[in-house]
Coordinates of C-alpha atoms in Angstrom, one line a residue:
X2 CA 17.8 66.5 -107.3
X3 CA 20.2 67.6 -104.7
X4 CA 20.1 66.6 -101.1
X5 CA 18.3 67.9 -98.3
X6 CA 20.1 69.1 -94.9
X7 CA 18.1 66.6 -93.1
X8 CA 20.6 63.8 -91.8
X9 CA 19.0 60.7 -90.5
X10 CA 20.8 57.9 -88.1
X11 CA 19.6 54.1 -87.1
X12 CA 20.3 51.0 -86.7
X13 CA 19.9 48.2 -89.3
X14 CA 17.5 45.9 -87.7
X15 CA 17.6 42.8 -90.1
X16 CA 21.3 42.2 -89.9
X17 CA 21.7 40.4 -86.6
X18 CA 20.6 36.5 -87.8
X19 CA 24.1 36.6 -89.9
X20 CA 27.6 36.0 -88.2
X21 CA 29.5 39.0 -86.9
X22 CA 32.1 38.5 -89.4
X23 CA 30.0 38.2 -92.7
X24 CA 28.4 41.4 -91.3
X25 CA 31.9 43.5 -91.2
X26 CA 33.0 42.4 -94.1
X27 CA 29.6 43.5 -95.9
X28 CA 29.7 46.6 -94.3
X29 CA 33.7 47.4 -95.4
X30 CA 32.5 46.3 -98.7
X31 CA 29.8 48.8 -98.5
X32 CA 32.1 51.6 -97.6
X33 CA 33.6 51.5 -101.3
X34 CA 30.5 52.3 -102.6
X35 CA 30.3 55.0 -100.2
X36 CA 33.8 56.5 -100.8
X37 CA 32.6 56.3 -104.7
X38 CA 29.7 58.3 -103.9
X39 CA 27.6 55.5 -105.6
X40 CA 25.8 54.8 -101.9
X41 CA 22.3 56.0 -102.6
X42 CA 19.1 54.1 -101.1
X43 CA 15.9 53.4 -102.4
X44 CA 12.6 52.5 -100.6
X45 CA 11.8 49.4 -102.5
X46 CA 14.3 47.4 -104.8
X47 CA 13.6 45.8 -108.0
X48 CA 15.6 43.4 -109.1
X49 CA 18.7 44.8 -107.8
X50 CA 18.1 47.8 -109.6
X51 CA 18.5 51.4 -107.9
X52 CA 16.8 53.7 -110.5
X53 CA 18.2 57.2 -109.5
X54 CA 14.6 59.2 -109.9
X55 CA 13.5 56.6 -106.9
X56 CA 16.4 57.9 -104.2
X57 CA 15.4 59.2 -101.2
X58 CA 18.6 59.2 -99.4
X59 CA 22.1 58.8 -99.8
X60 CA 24.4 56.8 -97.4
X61 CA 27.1 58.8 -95.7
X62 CA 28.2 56.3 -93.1
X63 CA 27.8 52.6 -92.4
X64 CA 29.6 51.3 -89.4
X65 CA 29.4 47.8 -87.3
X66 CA 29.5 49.5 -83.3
X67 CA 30.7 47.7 -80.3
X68 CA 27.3 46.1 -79.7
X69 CA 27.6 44.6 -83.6
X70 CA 24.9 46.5 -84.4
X71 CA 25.3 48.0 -88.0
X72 CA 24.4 52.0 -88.1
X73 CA 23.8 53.8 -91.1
X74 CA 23.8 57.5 -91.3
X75 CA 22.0 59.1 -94.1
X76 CA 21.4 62.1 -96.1
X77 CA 17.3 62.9 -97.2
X78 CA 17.5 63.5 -101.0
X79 CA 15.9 66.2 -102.8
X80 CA 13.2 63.8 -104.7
X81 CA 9.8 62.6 -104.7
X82 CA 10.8 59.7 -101.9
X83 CA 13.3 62.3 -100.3
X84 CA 10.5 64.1 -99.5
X85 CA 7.9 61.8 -98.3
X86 CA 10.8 60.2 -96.1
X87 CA 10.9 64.1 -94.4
X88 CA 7.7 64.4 -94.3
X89 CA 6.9 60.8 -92.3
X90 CA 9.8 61.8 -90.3
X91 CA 7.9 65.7 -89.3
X92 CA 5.3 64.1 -88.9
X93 CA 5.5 60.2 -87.0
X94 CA 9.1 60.8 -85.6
X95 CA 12.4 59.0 -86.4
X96 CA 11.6 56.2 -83.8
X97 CA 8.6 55.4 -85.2
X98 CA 11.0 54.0 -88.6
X99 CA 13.8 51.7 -88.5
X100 CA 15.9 50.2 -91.3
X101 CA 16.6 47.4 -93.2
X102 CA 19.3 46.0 -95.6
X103 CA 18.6 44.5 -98.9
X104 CA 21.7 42.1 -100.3
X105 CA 22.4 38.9 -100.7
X106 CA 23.5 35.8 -98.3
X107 CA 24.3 32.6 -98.1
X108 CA 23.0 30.5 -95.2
X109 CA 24.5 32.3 -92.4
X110 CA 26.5 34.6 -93.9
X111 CA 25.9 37.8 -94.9
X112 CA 27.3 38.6 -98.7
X113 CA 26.6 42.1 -99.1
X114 CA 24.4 44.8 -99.0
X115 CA 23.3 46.6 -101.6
X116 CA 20.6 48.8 -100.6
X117 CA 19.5 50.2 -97.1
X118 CA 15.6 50.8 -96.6
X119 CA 13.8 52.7 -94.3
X120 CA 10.3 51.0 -93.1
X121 CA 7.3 52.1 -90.7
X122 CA 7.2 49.7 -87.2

């Protein structure tokens, strides 16, 4: 499918237990996959896999602001999930979602990030 004209922004809530550092440099890593237009987002991951059919965004923009809080900026995609994500947004708001990242760490240290979810409060 192709993608909807519905942006979404947040902040990633799960990110803050890892150093600021280990966060930057997943986020710059991020940004390659980004720039390679391989950024897209699933709801659930299995095993590290992002089947295509199960999109329902893709990530435009991840950025660490002042405050080290990581923000993601997103476009809905024009799939099953794409549209379920508009529709819970129509209908509960955006501030009744926030988002997580899925990726790996070590300790303290965040590795990378692979995947950015959206999930109900």
């Amino acid at each position: 499918g192709g993608f909807k004209k519905v942006t979404v922004n947040g902040n990633v809530e799960n990110v803050s237990r890892y150093t600021k550092e280990s966060v930057k440099n997943a986020v710059k890593e991020y940004q390659n996959l980004i720039k390679s237009g391989e950024s897209i987002a699933v709801l659930n991951m299995d095993n590290f896999e992002l089947p295509v059919s199960d999109t329902f965004a893709k990530i435009t923009n991840l950025e660490v602001s002042d405050n080290n809080k990581v923000k993601a900026t997103m476009v809905l995609t024009d799939t099953p999930n794409g549209n379920a994500v508009y529709s819970m947004l129509k209908n509960y708001g955006q501030e009744r979602l926030t988002l997580k990242a899925d990726g790996t760490c070590n300790g303290s240290n965040l590795n990378n990030i692979v995947n950015i979810r959206l999930t109900t409060k």
